[in-house]
PDB file of C-alpha atoms in Angstrom:
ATOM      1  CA  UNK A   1      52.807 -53.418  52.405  1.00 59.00           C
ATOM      2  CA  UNK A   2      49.000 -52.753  53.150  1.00 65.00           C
ATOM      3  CA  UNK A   3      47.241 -49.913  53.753  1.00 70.00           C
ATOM      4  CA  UNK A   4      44.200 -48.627  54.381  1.00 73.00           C
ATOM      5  CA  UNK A   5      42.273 -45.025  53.149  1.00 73.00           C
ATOM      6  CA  UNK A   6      39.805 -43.398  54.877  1.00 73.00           C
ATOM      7  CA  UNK A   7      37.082 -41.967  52.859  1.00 72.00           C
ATOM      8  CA  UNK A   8      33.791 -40.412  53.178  1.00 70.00           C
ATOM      9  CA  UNK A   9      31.018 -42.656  51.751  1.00 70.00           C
ATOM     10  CA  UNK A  10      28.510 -41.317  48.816  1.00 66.00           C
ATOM     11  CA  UNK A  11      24.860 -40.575  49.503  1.00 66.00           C
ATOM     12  CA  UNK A  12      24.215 -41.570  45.569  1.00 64.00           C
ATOM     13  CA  UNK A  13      25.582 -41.708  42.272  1.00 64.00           C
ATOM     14  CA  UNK A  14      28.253 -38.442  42.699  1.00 65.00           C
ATOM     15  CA  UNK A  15      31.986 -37.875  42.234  1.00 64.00           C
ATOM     16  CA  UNK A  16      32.606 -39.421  45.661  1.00 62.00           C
ATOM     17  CA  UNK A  17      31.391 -42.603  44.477  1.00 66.00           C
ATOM     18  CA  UNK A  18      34.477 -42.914  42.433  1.00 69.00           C
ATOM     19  CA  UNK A  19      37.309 -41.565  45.602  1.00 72.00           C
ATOM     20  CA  UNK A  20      37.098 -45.173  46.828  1.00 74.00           C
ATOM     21  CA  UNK A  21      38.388 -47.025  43.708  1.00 76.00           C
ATOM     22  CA  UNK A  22      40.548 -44.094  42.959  1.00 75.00           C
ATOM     23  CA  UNK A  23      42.617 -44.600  46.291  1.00 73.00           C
ATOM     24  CA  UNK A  24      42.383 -48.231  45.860  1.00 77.00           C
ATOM     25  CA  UNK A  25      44.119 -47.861  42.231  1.00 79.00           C
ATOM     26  CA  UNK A  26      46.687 -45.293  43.651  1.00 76.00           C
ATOM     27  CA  UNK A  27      47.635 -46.908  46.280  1.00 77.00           C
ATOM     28  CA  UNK A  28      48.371 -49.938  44.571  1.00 79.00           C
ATOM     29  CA  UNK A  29      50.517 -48.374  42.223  1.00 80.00           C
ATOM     30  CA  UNK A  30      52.092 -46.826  45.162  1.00 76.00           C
ATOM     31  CA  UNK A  31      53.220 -50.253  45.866  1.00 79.00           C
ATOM     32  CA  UNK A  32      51.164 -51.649  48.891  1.00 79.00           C
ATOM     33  CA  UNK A  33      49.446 -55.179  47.686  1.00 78.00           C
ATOM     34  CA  UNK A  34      46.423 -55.177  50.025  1.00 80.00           C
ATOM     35  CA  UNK A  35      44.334 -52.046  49.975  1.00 78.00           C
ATOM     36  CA  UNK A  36      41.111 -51.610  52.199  1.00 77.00           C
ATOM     37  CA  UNK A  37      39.063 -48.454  52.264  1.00 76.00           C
ATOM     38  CA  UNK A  38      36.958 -47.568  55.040  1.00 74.00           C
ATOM     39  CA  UNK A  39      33.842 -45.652  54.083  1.00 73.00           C
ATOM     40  CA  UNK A  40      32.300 -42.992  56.647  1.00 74.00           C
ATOM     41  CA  UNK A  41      29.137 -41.444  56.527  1.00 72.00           C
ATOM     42  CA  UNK A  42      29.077 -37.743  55.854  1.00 70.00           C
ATOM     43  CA  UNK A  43      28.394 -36.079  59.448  1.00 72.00           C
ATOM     44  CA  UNK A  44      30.927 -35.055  61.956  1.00 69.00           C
ATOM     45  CA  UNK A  45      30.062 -38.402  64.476  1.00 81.00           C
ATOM     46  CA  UNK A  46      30.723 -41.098  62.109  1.00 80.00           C
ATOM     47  CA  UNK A  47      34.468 -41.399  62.257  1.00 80.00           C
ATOM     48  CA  UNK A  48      33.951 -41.226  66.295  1.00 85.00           C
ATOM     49  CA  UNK A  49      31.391 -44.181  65.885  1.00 84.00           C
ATOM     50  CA  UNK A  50      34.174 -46.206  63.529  1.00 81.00           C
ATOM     51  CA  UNK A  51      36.816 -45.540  65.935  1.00 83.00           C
ATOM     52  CA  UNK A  52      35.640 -44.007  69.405  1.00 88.00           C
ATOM     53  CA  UNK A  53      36.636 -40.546  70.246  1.00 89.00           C
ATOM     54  CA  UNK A  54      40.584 -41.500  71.157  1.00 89.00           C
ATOM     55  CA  UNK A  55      40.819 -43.367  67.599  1.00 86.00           C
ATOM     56  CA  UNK A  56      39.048 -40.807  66.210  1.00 85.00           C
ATOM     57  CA  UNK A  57      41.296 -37.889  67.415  1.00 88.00           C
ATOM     58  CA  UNK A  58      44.127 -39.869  66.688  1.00 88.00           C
ATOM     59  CA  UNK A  59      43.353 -40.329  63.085  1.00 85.00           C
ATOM     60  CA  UNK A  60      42.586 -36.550  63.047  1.00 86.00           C
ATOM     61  CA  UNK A  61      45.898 -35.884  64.651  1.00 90.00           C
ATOM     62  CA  UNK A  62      47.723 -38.115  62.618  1.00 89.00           C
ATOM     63  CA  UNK A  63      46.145 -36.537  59.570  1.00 86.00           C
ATOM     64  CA  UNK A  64      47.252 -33.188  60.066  1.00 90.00           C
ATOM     65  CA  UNK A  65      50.623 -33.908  60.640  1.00 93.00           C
ATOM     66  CA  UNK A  66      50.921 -35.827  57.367  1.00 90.00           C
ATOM     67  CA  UNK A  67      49.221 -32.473  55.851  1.00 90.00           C
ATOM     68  CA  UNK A  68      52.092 -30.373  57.380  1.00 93.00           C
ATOM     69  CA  UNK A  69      55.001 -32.801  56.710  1.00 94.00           C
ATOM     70  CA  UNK A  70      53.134 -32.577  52.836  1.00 90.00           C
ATOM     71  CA  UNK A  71      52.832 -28.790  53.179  1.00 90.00           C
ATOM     72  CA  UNK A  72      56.307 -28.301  54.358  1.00 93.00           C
ATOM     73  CA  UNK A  73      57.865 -30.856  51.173  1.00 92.00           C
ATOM     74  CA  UNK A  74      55.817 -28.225  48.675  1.00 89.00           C
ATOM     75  CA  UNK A  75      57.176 -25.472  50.058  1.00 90.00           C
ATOM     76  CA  UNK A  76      60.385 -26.091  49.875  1.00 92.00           C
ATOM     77  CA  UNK A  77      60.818 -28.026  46.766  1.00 92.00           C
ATOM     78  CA  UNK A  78      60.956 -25.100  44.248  1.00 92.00           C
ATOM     79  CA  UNK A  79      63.752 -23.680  46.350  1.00 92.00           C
ATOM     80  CA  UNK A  80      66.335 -26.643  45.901  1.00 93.00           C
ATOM     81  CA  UNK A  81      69.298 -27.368  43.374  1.00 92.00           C
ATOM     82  CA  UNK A  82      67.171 -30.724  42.659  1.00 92.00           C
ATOM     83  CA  UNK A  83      63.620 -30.877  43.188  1.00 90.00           C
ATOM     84  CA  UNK A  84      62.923 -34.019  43.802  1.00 89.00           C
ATOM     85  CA  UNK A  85      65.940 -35.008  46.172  1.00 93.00           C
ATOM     86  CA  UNK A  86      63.143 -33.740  48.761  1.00 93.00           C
ATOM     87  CA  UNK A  87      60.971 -37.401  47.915  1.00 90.00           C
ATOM     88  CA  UNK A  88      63.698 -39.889  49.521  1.00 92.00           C
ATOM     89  CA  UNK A  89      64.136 -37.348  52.627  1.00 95.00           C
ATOM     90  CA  UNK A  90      60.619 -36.804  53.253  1.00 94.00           C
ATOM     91  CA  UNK A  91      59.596 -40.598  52.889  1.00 93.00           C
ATOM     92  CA  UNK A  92      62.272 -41.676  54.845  1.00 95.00           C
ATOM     93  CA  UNK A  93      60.907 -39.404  57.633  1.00 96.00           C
ATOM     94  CA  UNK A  94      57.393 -40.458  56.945  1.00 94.00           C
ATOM     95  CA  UNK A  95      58.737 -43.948  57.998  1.00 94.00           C
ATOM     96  CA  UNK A  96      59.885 -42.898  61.056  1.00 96.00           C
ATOM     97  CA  UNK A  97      56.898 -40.693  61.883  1.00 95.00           C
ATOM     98  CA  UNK A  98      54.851 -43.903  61.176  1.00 92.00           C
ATOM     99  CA  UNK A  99      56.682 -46.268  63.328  1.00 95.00           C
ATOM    100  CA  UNK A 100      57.005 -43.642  66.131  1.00 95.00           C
ATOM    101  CA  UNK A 101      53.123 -43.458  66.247  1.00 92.00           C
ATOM    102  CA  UNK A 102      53.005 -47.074  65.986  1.00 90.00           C
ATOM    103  CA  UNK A 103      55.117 -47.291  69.317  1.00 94.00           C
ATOM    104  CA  UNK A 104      52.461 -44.461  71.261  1.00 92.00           C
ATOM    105  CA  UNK A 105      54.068 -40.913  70.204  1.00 94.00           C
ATOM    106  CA  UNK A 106      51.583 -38.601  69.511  1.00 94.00           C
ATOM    107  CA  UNK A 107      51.280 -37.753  65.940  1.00 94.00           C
ATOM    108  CA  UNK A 108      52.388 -34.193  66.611  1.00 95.00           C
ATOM    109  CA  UNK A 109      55.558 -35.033  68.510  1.00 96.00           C
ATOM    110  CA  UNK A 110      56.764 -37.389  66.303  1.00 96.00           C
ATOM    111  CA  UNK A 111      56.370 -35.039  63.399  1.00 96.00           C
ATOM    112  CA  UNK A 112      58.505 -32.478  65.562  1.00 97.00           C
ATOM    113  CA  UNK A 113      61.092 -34.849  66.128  1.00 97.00           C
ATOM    114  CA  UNK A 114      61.881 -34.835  62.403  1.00 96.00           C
ATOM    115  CA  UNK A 115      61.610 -31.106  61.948  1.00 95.00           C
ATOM    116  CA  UNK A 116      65.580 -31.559  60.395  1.00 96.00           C
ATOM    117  CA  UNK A 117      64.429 -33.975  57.573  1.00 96.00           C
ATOM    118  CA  UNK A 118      65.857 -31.657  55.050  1.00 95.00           C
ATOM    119  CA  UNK A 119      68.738 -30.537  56.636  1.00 94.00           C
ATOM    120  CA  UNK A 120      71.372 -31.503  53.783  1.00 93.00           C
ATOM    121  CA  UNK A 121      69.167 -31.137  50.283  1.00 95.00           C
ATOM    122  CA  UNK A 122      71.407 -27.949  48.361  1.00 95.00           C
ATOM    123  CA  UNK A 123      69.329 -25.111  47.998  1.00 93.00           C
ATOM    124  CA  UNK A 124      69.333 -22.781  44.761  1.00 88.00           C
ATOM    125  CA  UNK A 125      70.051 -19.163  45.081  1.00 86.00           C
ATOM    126  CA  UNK A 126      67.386 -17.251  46.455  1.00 83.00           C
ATOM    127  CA  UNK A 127      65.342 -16.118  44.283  1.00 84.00           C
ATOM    128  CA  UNK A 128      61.408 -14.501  43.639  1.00 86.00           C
ATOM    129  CA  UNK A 129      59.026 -17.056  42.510  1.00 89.00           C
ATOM    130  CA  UNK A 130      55.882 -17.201  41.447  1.00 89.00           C
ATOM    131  CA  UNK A 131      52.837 -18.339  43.220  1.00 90.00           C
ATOM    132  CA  UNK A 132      49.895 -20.313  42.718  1.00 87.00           C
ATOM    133  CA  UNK A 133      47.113 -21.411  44.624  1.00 86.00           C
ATOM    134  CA  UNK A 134      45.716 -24.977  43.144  1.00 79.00           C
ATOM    135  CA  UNK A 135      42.121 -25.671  43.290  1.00 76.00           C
ATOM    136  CA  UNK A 136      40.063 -29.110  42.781  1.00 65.00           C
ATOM    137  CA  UNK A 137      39.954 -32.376  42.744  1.00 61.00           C
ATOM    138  CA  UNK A 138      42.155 -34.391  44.770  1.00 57.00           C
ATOM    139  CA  UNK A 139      43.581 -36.431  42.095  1.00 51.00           C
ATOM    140  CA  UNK A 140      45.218 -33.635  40.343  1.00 51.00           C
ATOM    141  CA  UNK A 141      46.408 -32.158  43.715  1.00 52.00           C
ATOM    142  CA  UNK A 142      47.464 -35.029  46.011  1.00 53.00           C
ATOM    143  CA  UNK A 143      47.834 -38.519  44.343  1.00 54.00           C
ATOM    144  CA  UNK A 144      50.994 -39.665  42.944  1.00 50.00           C
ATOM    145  CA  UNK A 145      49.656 -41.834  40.094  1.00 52.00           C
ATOM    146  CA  UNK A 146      51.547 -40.602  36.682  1.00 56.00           C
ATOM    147  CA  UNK A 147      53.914 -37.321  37.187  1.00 51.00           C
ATOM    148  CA  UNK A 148      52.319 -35.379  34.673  1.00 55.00           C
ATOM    149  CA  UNK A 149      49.253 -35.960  36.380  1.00 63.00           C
ATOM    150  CA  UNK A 150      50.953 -34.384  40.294  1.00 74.00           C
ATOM    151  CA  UNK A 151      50.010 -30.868  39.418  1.00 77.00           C
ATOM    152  CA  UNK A 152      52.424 -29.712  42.119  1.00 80.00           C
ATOM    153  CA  UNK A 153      55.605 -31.732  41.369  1.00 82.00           C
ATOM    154  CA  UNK A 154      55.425 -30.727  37.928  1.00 84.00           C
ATOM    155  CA  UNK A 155      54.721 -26.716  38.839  1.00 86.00           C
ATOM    156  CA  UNK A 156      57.554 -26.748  41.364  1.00 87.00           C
ATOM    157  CA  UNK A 157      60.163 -27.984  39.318  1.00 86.00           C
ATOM    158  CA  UNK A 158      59.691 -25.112  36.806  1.00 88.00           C
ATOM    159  CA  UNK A 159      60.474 -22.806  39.823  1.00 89.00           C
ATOM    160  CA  UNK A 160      56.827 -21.890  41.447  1.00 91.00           C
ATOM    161  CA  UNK A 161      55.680 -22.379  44.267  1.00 89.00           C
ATOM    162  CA  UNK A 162      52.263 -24.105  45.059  1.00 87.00           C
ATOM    163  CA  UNK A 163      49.514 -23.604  47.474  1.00 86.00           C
ATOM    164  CA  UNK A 164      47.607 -26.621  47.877  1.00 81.00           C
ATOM    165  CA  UNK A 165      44.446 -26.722  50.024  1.00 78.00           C
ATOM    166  CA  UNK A 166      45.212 -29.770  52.932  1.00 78.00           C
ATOM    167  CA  UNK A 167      43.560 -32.956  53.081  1.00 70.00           C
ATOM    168  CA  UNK A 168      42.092 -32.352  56.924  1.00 68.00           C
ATOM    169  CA  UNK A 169      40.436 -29.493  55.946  1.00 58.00           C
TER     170      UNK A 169
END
């Protein structure tokens, strides 16, 4: 599988010199072979320059539906029998998202149309949980790389649940 990651290109030698072989190394472990990043400058135009306004507001769309699929998957994790029986469900969905954008749905109405990804996945008792808010770099917060390294995975299984600021912010 390929992929590409869309980052925001360094104006010298600072921590967001590194994001580029960071998502190149994660998302080669995530299994796709061929891996191309696309740098942007850091102003608000650039990504409209790269991709004209439709691609641009496409790619915004598209981002903040994967942020609310993601948002919705934390939220809910800490609340089921088996944590992780939320992964196949929600990448399964992700699939379908993805190929219903590849055939013209907007991002935001093919997100809707798997609103009942979870539907099935046993739920524990309710119960109060604690509550976090997680802070800092992305790797911690959003990469799957090494599971003791996916901050939230590892909090929600012990039963809390995590607040974890969105990529499209």
């Amino acid at each position: 599988r390929a992929a590409v990651a869309l980052g925001v290109a360094t104006c010298g030698p600072c921590r967001f010199a590194l994001f580029a072989p960071a998502w190149r190394r994660a998302l080669r472990a995530a299994g796709h072979a061929r891996v191309e990043v696309l740098s942007i400058a850091q102003d608000p135009t650039a990504l409209g320059r790269l991709l004209g306004s439709e691609g641009a507001a496409a790619v915004l769309d598209a981002l903040a539906a994967g942020d609310a699929l993601s948002e919705v998957v934390r939220r809910l994790r800490p609340y089921l029998a088996w944590p992780d029986a939320i992964d196949g469900a929600a990448e399964a969905a992700l699939e379908r998202i993805v190929l219903r954008i590849a055939g013209g749905t907007e991002p935001f109405a093919a997100l809707a149309a798997e609103r009942h990804f979870h539907v099935g996945l046993e739920r524990r008792t309710p119960r109060a949980l604690g509550r976090i808010a997680l802070i800092g770099e992305p790797w911690a917060l959003h990469v799957d790389g090494a599971p003791q390294l996916h901050l939230p995975r590892v909090l929600a299984r012990a039963g809390i649940e995590v607040e974890v600021p969105p990529l499209s912010l």
